[in-house]
Coordinates of C-alpha atoms and ligand atoms in Angstrom, one line a residue:
X9 CA -110.9 -101.7 -68.1
X10 CA -109.0 -98.6 -69.5
X11 CA -107.7 -99.1 -72.9
X12 CA -105.9 -97.1 -75.6
X13 CA -106.2 -98.3 -79.2
X14 CA -103.2 -97.2 -81.2
X15 CA -102.6 -97.7 -85.0
X16 CA -102.3 -95.8 -88.3
X17 CA -105.3 -94.2 -89.8
X18 CA -107.3 -97.1 -91.3
X19 CA -105.8 -99.7 -89.1
X20 CA -109.3 -100.6 -87.8
X21 CA -109.2 -98.8 -84.5
X22 CA -112.9 -97.8 -84.7
X23 CA -114.1 -101.3 -85.9
X24 CA -112.2 -103.0 -83.0
X25 CA -113.5 -100.5 -80.5
X26 CA -117.2 -101.1 -81.6
X27 CA -116.6 -105.0 -80.9
X28 CA -115.0 -104.0 -77.6
X29 CA -118.0 -101.9 -76.6
X30 CA -120.3 -104.9 -77.1
X31 CA -117.9 -107.3 -75.3
X32 CA -116.8 -105.3 -72.3
X33 CA -119.7 -102.9 -72.0
X34 CA -117.6 -99.8 -71.8
X35 CA -117.8 -96.8 -74.0
X36 CA -115.8 -95.9 -76.9
X37 CA -114.2 -92.4 -77.0
X38 CA -113.3 -91.4 -80.4
X39 CA -111.7 -87.9 -80.6
X40 CA -112.3 -88.1 -84.4
X41 CA -115.8 -88.6 -83.9
X42 CA -115.9 -85.9 -81.1
X43 CA -114.3 -83.4 -83.5
X44 CA -116.5 -84.3 -86.4
X45 CA -119.7 -83.8 -84.3
X46 CA -118.3 -80.3 -83.3
X47 CA -117.4 -79.5 -86.9
X48 CA -120.9 -80.6 -88.0
X49 CA -122.4 -78.6 -85.3
X50 CA -120.4 -75.5 -86.5
X51 CA -119.3 -74.8 -83.0
X52 CA -116.0 -72.5 -82.7
X53 CA -114.0 -75.3 -81.8
X54 CA -115.5 -77.4 -84.6
X55 CA -114.7 -74.8 -87.1
X56 CA -111.1 -74.6 -85.9
X57 CA -110.6 -78.4 -85.9
X58 CA -112.0 -78.4 -89.6
X59 CA -109.0 -76.6 -90.9
X60 CA -106.6 -79.1 -89.5
X61 CA -108.6 -82.2 -90.2
X62 CA -109.3 -81.5 -93.9
X63 CA -105.5 -81.0 -94.2
X64 CA -104.6 -84.3 -92.8
X65 CA -103.0 -82.6 -89.9
X66 CA -103.5 -83.0 -86.0
X67 CA -105.7 -80.7 -84.2
X68 CA -103.7 -78.8 -81.4
X69 CA -103.0 -80.7 -78.4
X70 CA -104.9 -78.3 -76.1
X71 CA -108.1 -78.5 -78.0
X72 CA -108.2 -82.3 -78.0
X73 CA -106.9 -82.8 -74.4
X74 CA -109.7 -80.4 -73.2
X75 CA -112.4 -82.5 -75.2
X76 CA -110.9 -85.8 -73.7
X77 CA -110.9 -84.6 -70.2
X78 CA -114.4 -83.4 -70.4
X79 CA -115.5 -86.8 -71.8
X80 CA -113.7 -88.9 -69.3
X81 CA -115.4 -86.9 -66.5
X82 CA -118.8 -88.3 -67.6
X83 CA -120.4 -91.0 -65.5
X84 CA -120.3 -93.7 -68.1
X85 CA -116.5 -93.5 -68.2
X86 CA -116.1 -94.5 -64.5
X87 CA -116.1 -98.2 -65.1
X88 CA -113.5 -98.0 -68.0
X89 CA -113.3 -96.8 -71.5
X90 CA -111.7 -97.4 -74.8
X91 CA -109.7 -94.4 -76.3
X92 CA -109.8 -94.5 -80.1
X93 CA -107.5 -92.0 -81.7
X94 CA -106.2 -90.5 -78.4
X95 CA -103.4 -89.9 -77.6
X96 CA -101.8 -89.2 -80.9
X97 CA -98.7 -87.2 -79.7
X98 CA -96.4 -87.4 -76.6
X99 CA -97.9 -84.2 -75.0
X100 CA -101.3 -85.8 -75.3
X101 CA -100.0 -89.0 -73.7
X102 CA -98.4 -87.0 -70.8
X103 CA -101.7 -85.0 -70.4
X104 CA -103.6 -88.2 -70.4
X105 CA -101.3 -89.8 -67.7
X106 CA -102.2 -86.8 -65.5
X107 CA -106.0 -87.3 -66.1
X108 CA -106.2 -91.0 -65.5
X109 CA -104.4 -94.3 -65.3
X110 CA -104.5 -96.7 -68.1
X111 CA -104.5 -100.6 -68.1
X112 CA -103.3 -101.5 -71.5
X113 CA -102.5 -100.0 -75.0
X114 CA -103.4 -102.3 -77.8
X115 CA -101.5 -101.5 -81.1
X116 CA -103.0 -102.7 -84.3
X117 CA -100.4 -103.4 -86.9
X118 CA -101.2 -103.1 -90.7
X119 CA -99.2 -102.8 -93.7
X120 CA -99.5 -99.2 -95.4
X121 CA -100.4 -100.7 -98.8
X122 CA -103.4 -102.4 -97.0
X123 CA -104.5 -99.3 -95.4
X124 CA -104.4 -97.0 -98.4
X125 CA -106.9 -99.4 -100.2
X126 CA -109.1 -99.6 -97.3
X127 CA -109.2 -95.8 -96.6
X128 CA -110.1 -95.0 -100.2
X129 CA -112.9 -97.4 -100.1
X130 CA -114.2 -96.6 -96.9
X131 CA -117.6 -95.0 -96.5
X132 CA -119.2 -93.5 -93.3
X133 CA -122.8 -92.9 -92.2
X134 CA -123.8 -89.2 -92.2
X135 CA -126.3 -89.9 -89.4
X136 CA -124.9 -92.7 -87.0
X137 CA -121.2 -92.7 -87.9
X138 CA -121.3 -96.6 -88.9
X139 CA -118.3 -97.4 -91.1
X140 CA -118.4 -99.6 -94.3
X141 CA -116.0 -100.7 -96.9
X142 CA -117.0 -100.9 -100.4
X143 CA -114.7 -104.0 -100.9
X144 CA -114.7 -105.9 -97.5
X145 CA -117.9 -104.7 -95.9
X146 CA -120.3 -103.1 -98.3
X147 CA -123.8 -101.9 -97.2
X148 CA -126.8 -104.0 -98.4
X149 CA -128.1 -101.0 -100.5
X150 CA -125.4 -98.9 -102.2
X151 CA -125.0 -95.5 -100.4
X152 CA -127.5 -96.3 -97.7
X153 CA -126.7 -97.3 -94.0
X154 CA -127.9 -100.7 -92.9
X155 CA -128.3 -99.7 -89.4
X156 CA -130.2 -96.4 -89.7
X157 CA -131.0 -95.7 -93.3
X158 CA -128.5 -92.7 -93.3
X159 CA -126.8 -91.5 -96.3
X160 CA -123.1 -92.8 -96.8
X161 CA -120.3 -90.5 -97.6
X162 CA -116.5 -90.4 -98.3
X163 CA -115.0 -88.4 -95.4
X164 CA -113.0 -85.3 -96.5
X165 CA -110.0 -86.6 -95.0
X166 CA -110.2 -90.0 -96.7
X167 CA -109.4 -88.5 -100.1
X168 CA -106.1 -89.7 -101.4
X169 CA -103.9 -86.6 -101.0
X170 CA -105.1 -86.1 -97.5
X171 CA -104.5 -89.7 -96.7
X172 CA -100.9 -89.4 -97.6
X173 CA -100.4 -86.5 -95.3
X174 CA -102.2 -88.2 -92.5
X175 CA -99.7 -91.1 -92.9
X176 CA -96.8 -88.7 -92.6
X177 CA -98.5 -87.2 -89.5
X178 CA -98.9 -90.6 -88.0
X179 CA -95.1 -91.5 -88.7
X180 CA -93.9 -88.3 -87.3
X181 CA -96.0 -87.8 -84.2
X182 CA -98.0 -90.9 -83.3
X183 CA -95.8 -93.8 -83.9
X184 CA -93.3 -92.9 -81.2
X185 CA -96.1 -93.6 -78.7
X186 CA -95.7 -97.3 -79.5
X187 CA -92.1 -97.2 -77.8
X188 CA -93.4 -94.8 -75.1
X189 CA -96.0 -97.3 -74.0
X190 CA -93.8 -100.3 -74.5
X191 CA -91.2 -98.7 -72.1
X192 CA -94.0 -98.4 -69.5
X193 CA -94.9 -102.3 -70.0
X194 CA -98.3 -101.4 -71.1
X195 CA -98.2 -102.4 -74.9
X196 CA -100.0 -105.3 -76.5
X197 CA -99.6 -105.8 -80.2
X198 CA -102.0 -107.4 -82.6
X199 CA -101.7 -108.1 -86.4
X200 CA -104.8 -106.4 -88.2
X201 CA -105.1 -106.5 -92.1
X202 CA -107.7 -109.2 -92.3
X203 CA -111.4 -109.0 -91.4
X204 CA -112.5 -107.1 -88.3
X205 CA -113.6 -110.5 -86.7
X206 CA -110.3 -112.2 -87.2
X207 CA -108.4 -109.2 -85.7
X208 CA -110.7 -109.3 -82.8
X209 CA -110.4 -113.0 -82.2
X210 CA -106.5 -112.4 -81.8
X211 CA -107.1 -109.3 -79.6
X212 CA -109.6 -110.6 -77.3
X213 CA -107.5 -113.1 -75.3
X214 CA -104.9 -110.4 -74.8
X215 CA -107.6 -108.0 -73.6
X216 CA -109.4 -110.7 -71.5
X217 CA -106.1 -111.3 -69.7
X218 CA -106.0 -107.7 -68.3
X219 CA -109.6 -107.6 -67.0
Ligands
AMP412 P1 -109.8 -90.1 -86.9 O1 -111.4 -90.4 -87.2 O2 -109.3 -90.8 -85.5 O3 -109.0 -90.6 -88.1 O4 -109.5 -88.6 -86.8 C1 -109.7 -87.8 -87.9 C2 -109.0 -86.4 -87.7 O5 -109.4 -85.7 -86.5 C3 -107.5 -86.7 -87.7 O6 -106.9 -86.8 -88.9 C4 -107.1 -85.3 -87.1 O7 -107.1 -84.3 -87.7 C5 -108.1 -85.2 -86.0 N1 -107.8 -85.9 -84.7 C6 -108.5 -87.0 -84.2 N2 -107.9 -87.3 -83.1 C7 -107.0 -86.5 -82.7 C8 -106.0 -86.3 -81.7 N3 -106.0 -87.2 -80.6 N4 -105.2 -85.3 -81.8 C9 -105.3 -84.4 -82.8 N5 -106.0 -84.5 -83.9 C10 -106.9 -85.5 -83.8

């Protein structure tokens, strides 16, 4: 099963992807995570990406497309994958179509005011990347990851001014992909905005139907 997850920043793509990994036993490919790993490692690519990420802008297409091409060539992707946060522009979608076919695109729809509240209360684990929410999904011990004991932090790009910019970027560059995939007959839509489990219970029958 080859799936793309579409949705605004904070719509819950990462959380849905994690449940899909467990359910369908296929890997999650998050370009945000790949870029944050490169940034943390201080590689030249990571340092270049950091400038864009911290400003709420998209990293240049050729950088991200190269990362995804390499990742999709790995053996664990041969039985399918979940693309989380890619493609985000039309040129990325066109490049992806040259790399692989896709079975379905799942668009997660959430009202902007819900998203802003979510992102400012989002905390991520430094070590394993697990995502928490101080309101809806707090860790058992404040500031500490339940899964690995790592330290929780507020992502630089989850600060309020960056969030606003990420939204503008989404509207201008990524939202047009919804129509692009609708035109190709690949689009599935699910209402998000409540709990991760509730959203997944609506998404699952749609996804099961395309296995
Ligand atoms: P995410 O974790 O998916 O919200 O991504 C965090 C940041 O990484 C984004 O705000 C972008 O700066 C960058 N990024 C992630 N995926 C892409 C992509 N497909 N194209 C360009 N930039 C990306």
